[in-house]
Short mmCIF file of C-alpha atoms and ligand atoms in Angstrom, two decimals:
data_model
loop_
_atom_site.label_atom_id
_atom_site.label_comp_id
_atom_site.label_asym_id
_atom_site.label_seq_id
_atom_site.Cartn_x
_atom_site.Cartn_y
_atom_site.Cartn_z
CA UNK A 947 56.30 46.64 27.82
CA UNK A 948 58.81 44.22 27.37
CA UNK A 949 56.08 41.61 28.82
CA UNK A 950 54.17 41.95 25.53
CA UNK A 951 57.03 41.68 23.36
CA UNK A 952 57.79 38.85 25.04
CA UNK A 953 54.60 36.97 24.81
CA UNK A 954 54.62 38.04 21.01
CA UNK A 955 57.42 35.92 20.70
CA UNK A 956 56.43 33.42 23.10
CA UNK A 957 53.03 33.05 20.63
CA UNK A 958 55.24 32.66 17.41
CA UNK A 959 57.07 30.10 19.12
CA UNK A 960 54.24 27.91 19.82
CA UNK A 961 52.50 28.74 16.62
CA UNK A 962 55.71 27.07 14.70
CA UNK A 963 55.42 24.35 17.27
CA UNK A 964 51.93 23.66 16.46
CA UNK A 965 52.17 23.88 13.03
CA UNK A 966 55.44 21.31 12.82
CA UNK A 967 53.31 18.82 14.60
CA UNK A 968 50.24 18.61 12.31
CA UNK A 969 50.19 15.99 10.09
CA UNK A 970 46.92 16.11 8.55
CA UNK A 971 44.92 18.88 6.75
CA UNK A 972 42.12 17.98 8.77
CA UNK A 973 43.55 19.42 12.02
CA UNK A 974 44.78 22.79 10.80
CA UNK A 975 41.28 24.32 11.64
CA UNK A 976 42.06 23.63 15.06
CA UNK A 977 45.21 25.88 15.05
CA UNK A 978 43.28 28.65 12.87
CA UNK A 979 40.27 28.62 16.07
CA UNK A 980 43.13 28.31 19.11
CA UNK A 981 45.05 31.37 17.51
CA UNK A 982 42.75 33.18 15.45
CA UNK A 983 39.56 32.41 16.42
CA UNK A 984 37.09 34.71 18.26
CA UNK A 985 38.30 33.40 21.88
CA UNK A 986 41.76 33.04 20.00
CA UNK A 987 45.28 33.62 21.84
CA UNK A 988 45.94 36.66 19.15
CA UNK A 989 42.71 38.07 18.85
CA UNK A 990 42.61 38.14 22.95
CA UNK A 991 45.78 39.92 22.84
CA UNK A 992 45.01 42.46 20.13
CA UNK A 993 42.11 43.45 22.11
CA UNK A 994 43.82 44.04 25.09
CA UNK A 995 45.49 47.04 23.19
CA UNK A 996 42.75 48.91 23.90
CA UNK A 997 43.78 49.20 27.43
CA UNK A 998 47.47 50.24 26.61
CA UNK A 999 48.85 54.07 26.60
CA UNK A 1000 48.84 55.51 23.23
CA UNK A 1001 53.16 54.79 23.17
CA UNK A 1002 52.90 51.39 23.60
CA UNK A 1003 49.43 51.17 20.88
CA UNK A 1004 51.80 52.68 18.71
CA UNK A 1005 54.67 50.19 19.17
CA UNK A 1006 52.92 47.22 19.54
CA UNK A 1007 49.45 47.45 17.65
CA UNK A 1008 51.90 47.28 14.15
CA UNK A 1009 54.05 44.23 15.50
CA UNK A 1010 50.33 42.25 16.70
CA UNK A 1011 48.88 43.20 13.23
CA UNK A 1012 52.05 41.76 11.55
CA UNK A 1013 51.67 38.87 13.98
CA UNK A 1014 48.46 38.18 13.55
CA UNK A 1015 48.90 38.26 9.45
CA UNK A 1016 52.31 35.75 9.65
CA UNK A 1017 49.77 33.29 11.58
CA UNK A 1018 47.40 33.93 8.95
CA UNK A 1019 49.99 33.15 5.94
CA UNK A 1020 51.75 30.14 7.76
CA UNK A 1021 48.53 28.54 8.58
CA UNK A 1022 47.36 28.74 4.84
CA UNK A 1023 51.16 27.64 3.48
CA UNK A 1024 50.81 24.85 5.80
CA UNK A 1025 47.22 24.00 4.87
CA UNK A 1026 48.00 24.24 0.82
CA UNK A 1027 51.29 21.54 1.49
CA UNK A 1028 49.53 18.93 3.20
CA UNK A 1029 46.17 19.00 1.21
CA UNK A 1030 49.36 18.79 -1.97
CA UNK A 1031 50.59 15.59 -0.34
CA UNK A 1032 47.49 14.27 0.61
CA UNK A 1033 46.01 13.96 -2.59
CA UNK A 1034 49.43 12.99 -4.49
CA UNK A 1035 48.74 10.14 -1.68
CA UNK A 1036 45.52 9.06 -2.69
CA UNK A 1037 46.60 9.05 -6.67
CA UNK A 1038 49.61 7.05 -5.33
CA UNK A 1039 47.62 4.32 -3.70
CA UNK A 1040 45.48 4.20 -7.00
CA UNK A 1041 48.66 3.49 -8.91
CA UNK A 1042 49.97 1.25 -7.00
CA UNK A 1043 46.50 -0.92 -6.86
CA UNK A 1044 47.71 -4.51 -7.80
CA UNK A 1045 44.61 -6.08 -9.35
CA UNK A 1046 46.50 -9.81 -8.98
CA UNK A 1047 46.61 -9.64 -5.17
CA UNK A 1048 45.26 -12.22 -3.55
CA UNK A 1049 41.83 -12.03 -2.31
CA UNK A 1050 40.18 -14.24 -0.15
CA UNK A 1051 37.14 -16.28 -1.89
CA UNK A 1052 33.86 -14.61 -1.18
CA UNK A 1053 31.10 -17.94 0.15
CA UNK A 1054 28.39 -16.51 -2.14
CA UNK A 1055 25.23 -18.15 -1.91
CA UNK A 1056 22.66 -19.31 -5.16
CA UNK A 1057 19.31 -20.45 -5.37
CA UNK A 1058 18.25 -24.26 -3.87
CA UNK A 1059 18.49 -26.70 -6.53
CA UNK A 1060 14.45 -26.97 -6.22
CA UNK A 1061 14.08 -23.70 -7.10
CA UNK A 1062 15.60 -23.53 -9.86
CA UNK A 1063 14.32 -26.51 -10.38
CA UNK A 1064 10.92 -25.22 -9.95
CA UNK A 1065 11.51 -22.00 -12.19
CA UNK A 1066 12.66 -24.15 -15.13
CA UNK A 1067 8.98 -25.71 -14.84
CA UNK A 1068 7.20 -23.36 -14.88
CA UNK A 1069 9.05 -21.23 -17.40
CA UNK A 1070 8.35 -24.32 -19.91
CA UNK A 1071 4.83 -24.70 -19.25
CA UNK A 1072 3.98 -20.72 -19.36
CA UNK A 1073 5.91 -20.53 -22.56
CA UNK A 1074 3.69 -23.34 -24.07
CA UNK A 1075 0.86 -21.10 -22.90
CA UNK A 1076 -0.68 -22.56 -19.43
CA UNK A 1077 -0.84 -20.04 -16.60
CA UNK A 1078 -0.01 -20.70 -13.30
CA UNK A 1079 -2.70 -21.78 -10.24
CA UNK A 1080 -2.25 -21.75 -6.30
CA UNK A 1081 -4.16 -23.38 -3.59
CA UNK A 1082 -4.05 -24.15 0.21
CA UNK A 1083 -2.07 -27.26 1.51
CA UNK A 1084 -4.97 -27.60 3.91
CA UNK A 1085 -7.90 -28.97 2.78
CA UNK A 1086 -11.25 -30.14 2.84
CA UNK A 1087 -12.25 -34.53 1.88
CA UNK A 1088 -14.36 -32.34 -0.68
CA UNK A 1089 -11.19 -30.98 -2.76
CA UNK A 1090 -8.82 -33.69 -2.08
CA UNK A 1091 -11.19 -36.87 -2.63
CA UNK A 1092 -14.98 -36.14 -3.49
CA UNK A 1093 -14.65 -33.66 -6.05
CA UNK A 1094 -12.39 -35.72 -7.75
CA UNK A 1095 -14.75 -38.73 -8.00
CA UNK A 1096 -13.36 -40.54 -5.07
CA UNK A 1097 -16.14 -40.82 -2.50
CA UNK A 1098 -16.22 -41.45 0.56
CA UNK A 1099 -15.69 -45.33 1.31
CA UNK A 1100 -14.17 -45.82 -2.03
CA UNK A 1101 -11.05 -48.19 -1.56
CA UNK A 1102 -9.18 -45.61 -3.91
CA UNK A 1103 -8.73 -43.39 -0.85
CA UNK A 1104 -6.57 -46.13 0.05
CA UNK A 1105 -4.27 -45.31 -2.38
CA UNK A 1106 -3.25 -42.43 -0.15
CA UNK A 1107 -1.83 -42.29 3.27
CA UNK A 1108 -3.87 -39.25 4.96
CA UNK A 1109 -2.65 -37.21 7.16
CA UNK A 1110 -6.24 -36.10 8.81
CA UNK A 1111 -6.49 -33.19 11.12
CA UNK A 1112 -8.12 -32.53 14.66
CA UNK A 1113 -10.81 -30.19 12.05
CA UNK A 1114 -13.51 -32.82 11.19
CA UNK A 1115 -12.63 -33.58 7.26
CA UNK A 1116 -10.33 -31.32 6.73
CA UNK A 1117 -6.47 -32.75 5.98
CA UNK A 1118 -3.42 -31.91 4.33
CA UNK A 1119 -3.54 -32.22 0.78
CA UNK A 1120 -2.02 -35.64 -0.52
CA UNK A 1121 -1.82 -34.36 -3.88
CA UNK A 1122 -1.93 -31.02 -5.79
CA UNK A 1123 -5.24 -32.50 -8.10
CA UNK A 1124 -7.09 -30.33 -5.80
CA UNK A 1125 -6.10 -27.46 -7.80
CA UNK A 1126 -8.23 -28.73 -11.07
CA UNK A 1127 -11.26 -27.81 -8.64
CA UNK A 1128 -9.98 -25.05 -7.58
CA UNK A 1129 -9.50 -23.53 -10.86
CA UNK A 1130 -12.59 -24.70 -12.51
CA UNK A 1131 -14.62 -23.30 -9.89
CA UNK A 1132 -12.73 -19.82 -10.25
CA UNK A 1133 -11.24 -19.57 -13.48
CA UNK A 1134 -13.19 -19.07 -17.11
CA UNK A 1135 -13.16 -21.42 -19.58
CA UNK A 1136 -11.14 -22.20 -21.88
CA UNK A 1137 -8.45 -22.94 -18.81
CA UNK A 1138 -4.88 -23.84 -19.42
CA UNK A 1139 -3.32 -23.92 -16.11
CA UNK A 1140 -0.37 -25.44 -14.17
CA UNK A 1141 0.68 -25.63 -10.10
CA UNK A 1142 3.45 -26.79 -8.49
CA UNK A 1143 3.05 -26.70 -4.53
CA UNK A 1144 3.64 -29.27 -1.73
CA UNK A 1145 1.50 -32.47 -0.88
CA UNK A 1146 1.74 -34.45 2.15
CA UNK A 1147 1.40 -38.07 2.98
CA UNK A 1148 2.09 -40.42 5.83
CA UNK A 1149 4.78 -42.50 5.15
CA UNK A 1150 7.91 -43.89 5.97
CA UNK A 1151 10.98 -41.76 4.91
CA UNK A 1152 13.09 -43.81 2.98
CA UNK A 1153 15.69 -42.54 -0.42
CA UNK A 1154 12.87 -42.18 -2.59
CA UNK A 1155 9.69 -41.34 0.22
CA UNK A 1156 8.77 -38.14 2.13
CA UNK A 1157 5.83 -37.48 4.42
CA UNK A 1158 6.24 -34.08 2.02
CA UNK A 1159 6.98 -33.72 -1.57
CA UNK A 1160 6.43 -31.29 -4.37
CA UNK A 1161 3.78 -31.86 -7.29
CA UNK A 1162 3.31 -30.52 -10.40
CA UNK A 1163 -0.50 -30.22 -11.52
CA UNK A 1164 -1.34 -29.81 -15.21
CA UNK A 1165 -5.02 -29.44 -16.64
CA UNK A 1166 -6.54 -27.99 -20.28
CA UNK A 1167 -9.97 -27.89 -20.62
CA UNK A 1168 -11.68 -27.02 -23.65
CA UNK A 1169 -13.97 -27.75 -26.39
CA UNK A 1170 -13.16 -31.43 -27.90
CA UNK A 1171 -9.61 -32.15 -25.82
CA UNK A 1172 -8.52 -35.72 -26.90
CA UNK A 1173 -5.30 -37.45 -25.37
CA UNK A 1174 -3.96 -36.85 -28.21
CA UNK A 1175 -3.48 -33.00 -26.93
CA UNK A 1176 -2.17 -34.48 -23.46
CA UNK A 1177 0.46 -36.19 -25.17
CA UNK A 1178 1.39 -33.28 -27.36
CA UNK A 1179 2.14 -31.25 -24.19
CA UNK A 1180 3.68 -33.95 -22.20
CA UNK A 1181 5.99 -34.96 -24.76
CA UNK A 1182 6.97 -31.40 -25.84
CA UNK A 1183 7.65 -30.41 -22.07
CA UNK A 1184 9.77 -33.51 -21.47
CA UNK A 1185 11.97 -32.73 -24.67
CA UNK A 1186 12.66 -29.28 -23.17
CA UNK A 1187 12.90 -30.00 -19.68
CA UNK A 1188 15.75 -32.95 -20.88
CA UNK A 1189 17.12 -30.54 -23.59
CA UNK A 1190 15.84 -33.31 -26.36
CA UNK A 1191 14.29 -32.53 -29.03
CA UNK A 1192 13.62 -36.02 -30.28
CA UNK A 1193 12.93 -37.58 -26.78
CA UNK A 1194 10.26 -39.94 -27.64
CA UNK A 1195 7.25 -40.81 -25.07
CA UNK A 1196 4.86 -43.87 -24.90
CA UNK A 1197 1.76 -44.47 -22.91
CA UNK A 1198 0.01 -47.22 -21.09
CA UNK A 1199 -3.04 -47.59 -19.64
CA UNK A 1200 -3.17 -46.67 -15.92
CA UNK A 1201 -5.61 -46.06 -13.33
CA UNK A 1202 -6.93 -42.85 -11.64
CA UNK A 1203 -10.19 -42.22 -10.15
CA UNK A 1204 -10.59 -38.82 -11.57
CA UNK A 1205 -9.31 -39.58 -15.55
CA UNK A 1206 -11.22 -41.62 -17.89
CA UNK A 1207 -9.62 -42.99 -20.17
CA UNK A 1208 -6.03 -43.08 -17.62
CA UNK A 1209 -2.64 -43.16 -18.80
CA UNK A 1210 0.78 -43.36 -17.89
CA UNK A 1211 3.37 -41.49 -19.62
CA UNK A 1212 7.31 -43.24 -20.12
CA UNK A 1213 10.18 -41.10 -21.59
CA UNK A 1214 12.52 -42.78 -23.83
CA UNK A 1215 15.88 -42.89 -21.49
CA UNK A 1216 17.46 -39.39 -21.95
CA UNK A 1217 20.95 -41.06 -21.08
CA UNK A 1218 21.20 -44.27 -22.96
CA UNK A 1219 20.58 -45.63 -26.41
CA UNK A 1220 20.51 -49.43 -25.34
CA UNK A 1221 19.11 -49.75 -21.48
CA UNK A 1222 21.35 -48.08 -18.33
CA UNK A 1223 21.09 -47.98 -14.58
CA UNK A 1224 18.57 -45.51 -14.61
CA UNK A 1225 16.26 -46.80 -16.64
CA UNK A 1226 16.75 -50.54 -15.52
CA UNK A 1227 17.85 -51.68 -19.08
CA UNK A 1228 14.25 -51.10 -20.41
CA UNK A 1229 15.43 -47.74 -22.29
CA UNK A 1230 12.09 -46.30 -21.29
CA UNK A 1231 11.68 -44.25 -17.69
CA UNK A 1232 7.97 -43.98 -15.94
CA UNK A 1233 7.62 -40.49 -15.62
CA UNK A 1234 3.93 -38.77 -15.11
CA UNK A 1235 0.77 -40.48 -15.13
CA UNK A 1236 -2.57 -38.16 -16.78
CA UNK A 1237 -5.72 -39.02 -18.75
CA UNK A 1238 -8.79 -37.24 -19.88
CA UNK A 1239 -10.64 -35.52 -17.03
CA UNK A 1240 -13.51 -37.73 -15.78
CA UNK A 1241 -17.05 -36.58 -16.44
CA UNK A 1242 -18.15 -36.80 -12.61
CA UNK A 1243 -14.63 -34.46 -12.32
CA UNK A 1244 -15.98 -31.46 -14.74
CA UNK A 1245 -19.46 -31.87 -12.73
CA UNK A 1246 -17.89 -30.93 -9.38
CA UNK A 1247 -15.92 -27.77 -10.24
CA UNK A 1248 -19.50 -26.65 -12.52
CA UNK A 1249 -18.54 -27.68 -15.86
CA UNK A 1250 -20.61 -29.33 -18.08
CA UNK A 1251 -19.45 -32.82 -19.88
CA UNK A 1252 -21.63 -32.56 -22.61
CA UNK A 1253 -19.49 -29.39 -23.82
CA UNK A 1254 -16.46 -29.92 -22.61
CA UNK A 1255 -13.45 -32.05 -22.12
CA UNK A 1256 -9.56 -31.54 -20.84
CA UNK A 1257 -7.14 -33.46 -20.22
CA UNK A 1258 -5.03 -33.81 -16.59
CA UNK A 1259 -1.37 -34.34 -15.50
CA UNK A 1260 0.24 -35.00 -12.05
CA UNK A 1261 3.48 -35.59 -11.50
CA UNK A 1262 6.06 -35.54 -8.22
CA UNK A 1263 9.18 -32.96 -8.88
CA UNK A 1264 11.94 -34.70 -7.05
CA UNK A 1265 12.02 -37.83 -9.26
CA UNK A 1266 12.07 -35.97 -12.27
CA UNK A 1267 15.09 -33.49 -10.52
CA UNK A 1268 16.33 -36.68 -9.61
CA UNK A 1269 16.60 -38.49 -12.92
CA UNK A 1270 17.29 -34.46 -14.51
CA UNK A 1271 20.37 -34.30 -11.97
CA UNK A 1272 21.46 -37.68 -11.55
CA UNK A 1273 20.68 -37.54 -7.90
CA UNK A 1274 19.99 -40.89 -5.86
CA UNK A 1275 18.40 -40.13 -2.39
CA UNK A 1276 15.67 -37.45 -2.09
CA UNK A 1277 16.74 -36.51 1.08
CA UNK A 1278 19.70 -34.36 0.00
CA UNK A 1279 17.36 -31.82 -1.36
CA UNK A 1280 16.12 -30.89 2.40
CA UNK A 1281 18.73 -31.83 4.78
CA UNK A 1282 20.57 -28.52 3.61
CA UNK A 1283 24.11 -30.11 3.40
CA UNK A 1284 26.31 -27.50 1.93
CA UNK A 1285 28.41 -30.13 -0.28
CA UNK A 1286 25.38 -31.35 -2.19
CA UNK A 1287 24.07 -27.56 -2.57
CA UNK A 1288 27.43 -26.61 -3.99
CA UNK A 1289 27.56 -28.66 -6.51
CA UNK A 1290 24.68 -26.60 -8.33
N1 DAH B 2745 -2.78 -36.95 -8.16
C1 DAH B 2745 -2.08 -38.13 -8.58
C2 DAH B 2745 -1.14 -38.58 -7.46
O1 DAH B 2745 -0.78 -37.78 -6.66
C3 DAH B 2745 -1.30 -37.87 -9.83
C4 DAH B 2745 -2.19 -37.68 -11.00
C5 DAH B 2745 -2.57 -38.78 -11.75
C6 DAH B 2745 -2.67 -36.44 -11.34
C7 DAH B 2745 -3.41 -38.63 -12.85
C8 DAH B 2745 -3.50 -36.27 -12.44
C9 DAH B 2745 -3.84 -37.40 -13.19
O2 DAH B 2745 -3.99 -35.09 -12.80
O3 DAH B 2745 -4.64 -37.22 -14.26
O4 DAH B 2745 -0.77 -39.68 -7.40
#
């Protein structure tokens, strides 16, 4: 008899032991299972009653019940104070949040110069209305050179370093005029249309040469397109690309196997009033050349001359970037060195 009594105490014992110990709210279910769980020390005791005489049921069966309920109340007291502290805690640490402390600097990245670059583009040219056009970097001689009127054996192909491929006339593009075929062949008329996509050609790599570089590709074709339309559009996109509005343009004849008349298109120097670096004291910058699409041109994407004309565009990306940004060696826009990049 006095063996039960004594584990009775011997339990409270190590219940108060238990419960000084815990120090998180998380680990009180642990106690409530050892003690008063199914398999638990109380419970197992309680039902060993069953086997006592009816004297000792009487005298103990009251002091287990009160046992078991004190284990019951402690735990809960116990569970109550530390959930209490532990949220106080967690409104403490809120308080004491100190937005000034120091936080290390965060290396975020941002978009490639190019890109954005390339976004500004096209944003200017969709908002005057052109659409962009796509089309592969390999090619065919028909796209690149025939279609636009430059045949085979004509010393115009010349003015392009080709890089031909093992596929018998098939190349990389050396310039993104394939696209006016492209689109004329695929898109109805009247066609307003712009690309921007990579051309390749084989030469030496120098500041201002890459065997690849980005183009820009305009074309409008229509019913009665003059140049005076070309140089509408050309002037208007090179007062918003330099944030100008009264950046001035002048032409000049030039030469292009698929424009008749040609023309090349100078900017009045967006950075100087009376000649600069940039634009070699002139005050005028070369920017794209253009002219009105040839007649032989229209014939090989399926249009006819007789009722229709357009004008065309080409022009590379990194010397405009260049003379937008101030930059002097076209290889910083590939070589991926973070301190140029960062300074966008
Ligand atoms: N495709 C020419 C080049 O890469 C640029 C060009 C000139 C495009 C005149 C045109 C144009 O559309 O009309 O050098």
């Amino acid at each position: 008899m006095a063996d039960i009594k004594n584990q009775i105490d011997q339990i409270k014992n190590e219940i108060k032991n238990d419960l000084e110990k815990i120090s998180s709210s998380k680990n009180i279910d642990q106690i409530k299972i050892k003690y008063l769980g199914k398999k638990g020390i109380v419970t197992k005791l309680m039902s060993n009653l069953k086997n006592f005489s009816t004297e000792e049921k009487r005298k103990f069966g009251p002091k287990l019940n009160q046992l078991k309920k004190e284990a019951e109340d402690q735990i809960k007291v116990i569970k109550e104070k530390l959930i209490k502290k532990e949220t106080e805690n967690k409104i403490l640490k809120k308080q004491s949040f100190d937005v000034t402390l120091y936080k290390p600097q965060k290396i975020q990245g941002h978009k490639h110069p190019y890109s954005s670059f390339t976004e500004e583009i096209e944003n200017i040219f969709i908002s005057m209305g052109f659409y962009p056009s796509d089309g592969p970097e390999v090619e065919s001689d028909f796209y690149n050179f025939t279609a636009l009127n430059v045949p085979e054996n004509h010393p115009a192909r010349d003015m392009y370093d080709t890089f031909w491929l093992d596929k018998k006339n098939m190349l990389l593009r050396t310039h993104t005029s394939t696209i006016q075929i492209h689109a004329m062949k695929n898109k109805p008329l009247p066609i307003a249309t712009f690309a921007i996509g990579k051309a390749y050609r084989h030469e030496a790599v120098d500041a201002s040469h890459d065997i690849m570089f980005m183009q820009c590709e305009g074309m409008l074709i229509d019913k009665n397109i003059t140049l005076s339309h070309l140089f509408a559009v050309a002037k208007t996109f090179l007062q918003k690309m330099f944030d100008k509005k009264d950046l001035d343009i002048r032409t000049r004849p030039g030469f292009f196997p698929f424009v008749e008349p040609g023309v090349e298109i100078d900017m009045r120097c967006p950075f100087c009033k009376n000649g600069c670096s940039v634009c070699k004291k002139t005050t005028w910058i070369e920017v794209f050349p253009g002219g009105l699409i040839h007649p032989n041109v229209l014939r090989s994407g399926g249009i006819d001359p007789e009722k229709y004309s357009g004008f065309a565009f080409g022009f590379g990306l990194t010397r405009l970037a260049m003379l937008k940004y101030g930059i002097n060696d076209i290889r910083h826009f590939y070589n991926g060195k973070l301190k140029f990049l960062k300074q966008f």
